PDB file of C-alpha atoms in Angstrom:
ATOM      1  CA  MET A   1     -14.128  -3.438 -13.672  1.00 43.00           C
ATOM      2  CA  GLN A   2     -11.239  -1.278 -14.769  1.00 45.00           C
ATOM      3  CA  ASP A   3      -9.384  -1.867 -17.996  1.00 57.00           C
ATOM      4  CA  VAL A   4      -7.244  -5.022 -17.769  1.00 67.00           C
ATOM      5  CA  LEU A   5      -4.103  -2.872 -17.739  1.00 82.00           C
ATOM      6  CA  ALA A   6      -5.536  -0.128 -15.536  1.00 90.00           C
ATOM      7  CA  LEU A   7      -2.243   0.106 -13.642  1.00 96.00           C
ATOM      8  CA  GLN A   8       0.081  -0.040 -16.657  1.00 95.00           C
ATOM      9  CA  GLY A   9       3.491   1.280 -15.638  1.00 93.00           C
ATOM     10  CA  ILE A  10       2.442   2.217 -12.095  1.00 96.00           C
ATOM     11  CA  GLN A  11       5.164   1.369  -9.575  1.00 97.00           C
ATOM     12  CA  VAL A  12       3.697  -0.151  -6.425  1.00 97.00           C
ATOM     13  CA  LEU A  13       5.472  -0.994  -3.179  1.00 97.00           C
ATOM     14  CA  VAL A  14       3.517  -3.678  -1.275  1.00 98.00           C
ATOM     15  CA  VAL A  15       4.261  -4.515   2.365  1.00 98.00           C
ATOM     16  CA  ASP A  16       2.631  -7.501   4.077  1.00 97.00           C
ATOM     17  CA  ASP A  17       4.134  -9.955   6.549  1.00 96.00           C
ATOM     18  CA  ASP A  18       1.841 -12.762   5.337  1.00 95.00           C
ATOM     19  CA  ALA A  19       3.527 -14.505   2.391  1.00 96.00           C
ATOM     20  CA  ASP A  20       0.238 -15.712   0.859  1.00 95.00           C
ATOM     21  CA  ASN A  21      -1.314 -12.231   0.964  1.00 94.00           C
ATOM     22  CA  LEU A  22       1.860 -10.713  -0.448  1.00 96.00           C
ATOM     23  CA  GLU A  23       1.874 -13.199  -3.318  1.00 97.00           C
ATOM     24  CA  LEU A  24      -1.835 -12.669  -4.035  1.00 96.00           C
ATOM     25  CA  ILE A  25      -1.623  -8.875  -4.017  1.00 97.00           C
ATOM     26  CA  THR A  26       1.494  -8.947  -6.199  1.00 97.00           C
ATOM     27  CA  PHE A  27      -0.266 -11.242  -8.693  1.00 96.00           C
ATOM     28  CA  ILE A  28      -3.407  -9.057  -8.808  1.00 96.00           C
ATOM     29  CA  LEU A  29      -1.432  -5.879  -9.380  1.00 97.00           C
ATOM     30  CA  GLU A  30       0.908  -7.379 -11.980  1.00 97.00           C
ATOM     31  CA  GLN A  31      -2.114  -8.692 -13.892  1.00 95.00           C
ATOM     32  CA  ALA A  32      -3.399  -5.107 -13.945  1.00 96.00           C
ATOM     33  CA  GLY A  33      -0.089  -3.941 -15.441  1.00 96.00           C
ATOM     34  CA  ALA A  34       1.655  -2.586 -12.334  1.00 97.00           C
ATOM     35  CA  VAL A  35       5.354  -2.897 -11.646  1.00 97.00           C
ATOM     36  CA  VAL A  36       5.343  -4.411  -8.149  1.00 98.00           C
ATOM     37  CA  THR A  37       8.030  -4.512  -5.500  1.00 97.00           C
ATOM     38  CA  SER A  38       6.934  -6.626  -2.557  1.00 97.00           C
ATOM     39  CA  VAL A  39       8.513  -6.853   0.877  1.00 98.00           C
ATOM     40  CA  SER A  40       7.526  -8.641   4.062  1.00 97.00           C
ATOM     41  CA  SER A  41       8.390  -6.002   6.662  1.00 97.00           C
ATOM     42  CA  ALA A  42       8.046  -2.301   7.318  1.00 97.00           C
ATOM     43  CA  GLU A  43      11.804  -2.053   7.818  1.00 97.00           C
ATOM     44  CA  GLU A  44      12.407  -3.404   4.301  1.00 97.00           C
ATOM     45  CA  ALA A  45       9.884  -0.921   2.908  1.00 96.00           C
ATOM     46  CA  LEU A  46      11.697   1.997   4.531  1.00 94.00           C
ATOM     47  CA  GLN A  47      15.018   0.808   3.115  1.00 93.00           C
ATOM     48  CA  LEU A  48      13.510   0.607  -0.365  1.00 92.00           C
ATOM     49  CA  LEU A  49      12.132   4.134  -0.111  1.00 88.00           C
ATOM     50  CA  TYR A  50      15.710   5.369   0.225  1.00 84.00           C
ATOM     51  CA  GLN A  51      16.482   3.749  -3.136  1.00 88.00           C
ATOM     52  CA  THR A  52      13.319   4.115  -5.208  1.00 87.00           C
ATOM     53  CA  TYR A  53      10.182   6.230  -5.363  1.00 89.00           C
ATOM     54  CA  PRO A  54       7.038   4.161  -6.003  1.00 95.00           C
ATOM     55  CA  ASN A  55       3.829   5.755  -7.265  1.00 96.00           C
ATOM     56  CA  ILE A  56       1.914   4.207  -4.368  1.00 97.00           C
ATOM     57  CA  LEU A  57       2.468   2.247  -1.161  1.00 97.00           C
ATOM     58  CA  ILE A  58       0.131  -0.586  -0.151  1.00 98.00           C
ATOM     59  CA  ALA A  59       0.702  -1.644   3.461  1.00 97.00           C
ATOM     60  CA  ASP A  60      -0.794  -4.177   5.823  1.00 96.00           C
ATOM     61  CA  VAL A  61      -1.376  -2.487   9.156  1.00 94.00           C
ATOM     62  CA  GLY A  62      -1.099  -5.597  11.361  1.00 92.00           C
ATOM     63  CA  MET A  63       2.575  -6.503  11.087  1.00 94.00           C
ATOM     64  CA  PRO A  64       4.960  -7.562  13.884  1.00 93.00           C
ATOM     65  CA  ARG A  65       7.858  -5.350  15.061  1.00 93.00           C
ATOM     66  CA  MET A  66       6.627  -2.280  13.137  1.00 95.00           C
ATOM     67  CA  ASP A  67       2.966  -2.033  12.144  1.00 95.00           C
ATOM     68  CA  GLY A  68       1.633  -0.219   9.095  1.00 95.00           C
ATOM     69  CA  TYR A  69       0.649   2.862  11.104  1.00 95.00           C
ATOM     70  CA  THR A  70       4.182   3.295  12.448  1.00 95.00           C
ATOM     71  CA  LEU A  71       5.586   2.637   8.975  1.00 96.00           C
ATOM     72  CA  LEU A  72       3.465   5.367   7.454  1.00 96.00           C
ATOM     73  CA  ARG A  73       4.268   7.858  10.214  1.00 94.00           C
ATOM     74  CA  GLN A  74       7.967   7.258   9.454  1.00 95.00           C
ATOM     75  CA  VAL A  75       7.347   7.581   5.712  1.00 95.00           C
ATOM     76  CA  ARG A  76       5.482  10.871   6.232  1.00 94.00           C
ATOM     77  CA  ALA A  77       8.477  12.167   8.209  1.00 93.00           C
ATOM     78  CA  LEU A  78      10.722  11.720   5.145  1.00 91.00           C
ATOM     79  CA  PRO A  79      11.355  14.604   2.753  1.00 90.00           C
ATOM     80  CA  PRO A  80       9.187  14.497  -0.413  1.00 88.00           C
ATOM     81  CA  GLU A  81      12.142  13.492  -2.602  1.00 83.00           C
ATOM     82  CA  GLN A  82      12.632  10.382  -0.435  1.00 83.00           C
ATOM     83  CA  GLY A  83       8.990   9.314  -0.671  1.00 87.00           C
ATOM     84  CA  GLY A  84       7.503  11.242   2.234  1.00 92.00           C
ATOM     85  CA  GLN A  85       4.457  12.198   0.180  1.00 94.00           C
ATOM     86  CA  VAL A  86       3.890   8.826  -1.533  1.00 96.00           C
ATOM     87  CA  PRO A  87       0.171   7.991  -1.649  1.00 97.00           C
ATOM     88  CA  ALA A  88      -0.676   5.016   0.581  1.00 98.00           C
ATOM     89  CA  ILE A  89      -3.473   2.490   1.049  1.00 98.00           C
ATOM     90  CA  ALA A  90      -3.915   0.532   4.277  1.00 97.00           C
ATOM     91  CA  LEU A  91      -4.877  -3.147   4.140  1.00 95.00           C
ATOM     92  CA  THR A  92      -6.373  -4.602   7.282  1.00 88.00           C
ATOM     93  CA  ALA A  93      -8.488  -7.372   8.670  1.00 85.00           C
ATOM     94  CA  TYR A  94     -10.011  -4.715  10.938  1.00 78.00           C
ATOM     95  CA  ALA A  95     -12.792  -3.228   8.862  1.00 76.00           C
ATOM     96  CA  GLY A  96     -14.687  -1.033  11.313  1.00 82.00           C
ATOM     97  CA  GLU A  97     -15.206   2.720  11.045  1.00 88.00           C
ATOM     98  CA  ILE A  98     -12.784   3.340  13.925  1.00 89.00           C
ATOM     99  CA  ASP A  99     -10.128   1.343  12.042  1.00 87.00           C
ATOM    100  CA  ARG A 100     -10.770   3.352   8.875  1.00 88.00           C
ATOM    101  CA  GLN A 101     -10.460   6.616  10.801  1.00 92.00           C
ATOM    102  CA  LYS A 102      -7.241   5.421  12.465  1.00 90.00           C
ATOM    103  CA  ALA A 103      -5.749   4.592   9.037  1.00 92.00           C
ATOM    104  CA  LEU A 104      -6.725   7.963   7.594  1.00 92.00           C
ATOM    105  CA  ALA A 105      -5.381   9.766  10.682  1.00 92.00           C
ATOM    106  CA  ALA A 106      -2.053   7.956  10.234  1.00 91.00           C
ATOM    107  CA  GLY A 107      -1.786   9.407   6.715  1.00 94.00           C
ATOM    108  CA  PHE A 108      -3.228   6.670   4.507  1.00 96.00           C
ATOM    109  CA  GLN A 109      -5.464   7.903   1.675  1.00 96.00           C
ATOM    110  CA  LEU A 110      -7.689   4.805   1.785  1.00 95.00           C
ATOM    111  CA  HIS A 111      -8.435   1.817   4.012  1.00 93.00           C
ATOM    112  CA  ILE A 112      -9.303  -1.522   2.364  1.00 94.00           C
ATOM    113  CA  PRO A 113     -10.497  -4.484   4.458  1.00 91.00           C
ATOM    114  CA  LYS A 114      -9.184  -8.012   3.956  1.00 89.00           C
ATOM    115  CA  PRO A 115      -9.836 -10.383   2.328  1.00 91.00           C
ATOM    116  CA  ILE A 116      -8.809  -8.359  -0.691  1.00 92.00           C
ATOM    117  CA  ASP A 117     -11.244  -8.035  -3.578  1.00 94.00           C
ATOM    118  CA  PRO A 118      -9.048  -7.653  -6.707  1.00 95.00           C
ATOM    119  CA  GLU A 119     -11.404  -5.218  -8.438  1.00 95.00           C
ATOM    120  CA  ILE A 120     -11.727  -3.011  -5.346  1.00 95.00           C
ATOM    121  CA  LEU A 121      -7.944  -2.958  -4.891  1.00 96.00           C
ATOM    122  CA  VAL A 122      -7.226  -1.977  -8.504  1.00 96.00           C
ATOM    123  CA  ASP A 123     -10.019   0.620  -8.522  1.00 95.00           C
ATOM    124  CA  ALA A 124      -8.722   2.070  -5.245  1.00 96.00           C
ATOM    125  CA  ILE A 125      -5.188   2.462  -6.618  1.00 97.00           C
ATOM    126  CA  VAL A 126      -6.506   4.145  -9.768  1.00 96.00           C
ATOM    127  CA  GLN A 127      -8.615   6.504  -7.622  1.00 95.00           C
ATOM    128  CA  VAL A 128      -5.766   7.437  -5.264  1.00 96.00           C
ATOM    129  CA  ILE A 129      -3.272   8.035  -8.065  1.00 94.00           C
ATOM    130  CA  LYS A 130      -5.789  10.072 -10.075  1.00 91.00           C
ATOM    131  CA  ASN A 131      -6.417  12.297  -7.031  1.00 88.00           C
ATOM    132  CA  GLN A 132      -2.715  13.118  -6.511  1.00 82.00           C
TER     133      GLN A 132
END
């Protein structure tokens, strides 16, 4: 397991339409030292990107109205200074190889299946940020 404060000072934007998942992910990341902003829709995430630049975006892919793939395509269309290059991790209940490839093709750096394992999530964020 990573150091207890492995994410100290890292700003994370988390998007998940499921309130329980959002609360759990926020708790896990805050316990690891991250500064977490959590929203329940892709539209809210896009609005926040106009105001702030997180170090990483964690997004559920199976959301209503706008899914995580569409969200990330819109994020990638933004200029770098508005978050267009923000590293991103996809969270999904669909854990197959095709799903992983779809997430990577959409511009996510990693694909993590649900249910979320706290250690895997924290390690994944550390890995993605280190590789930027």
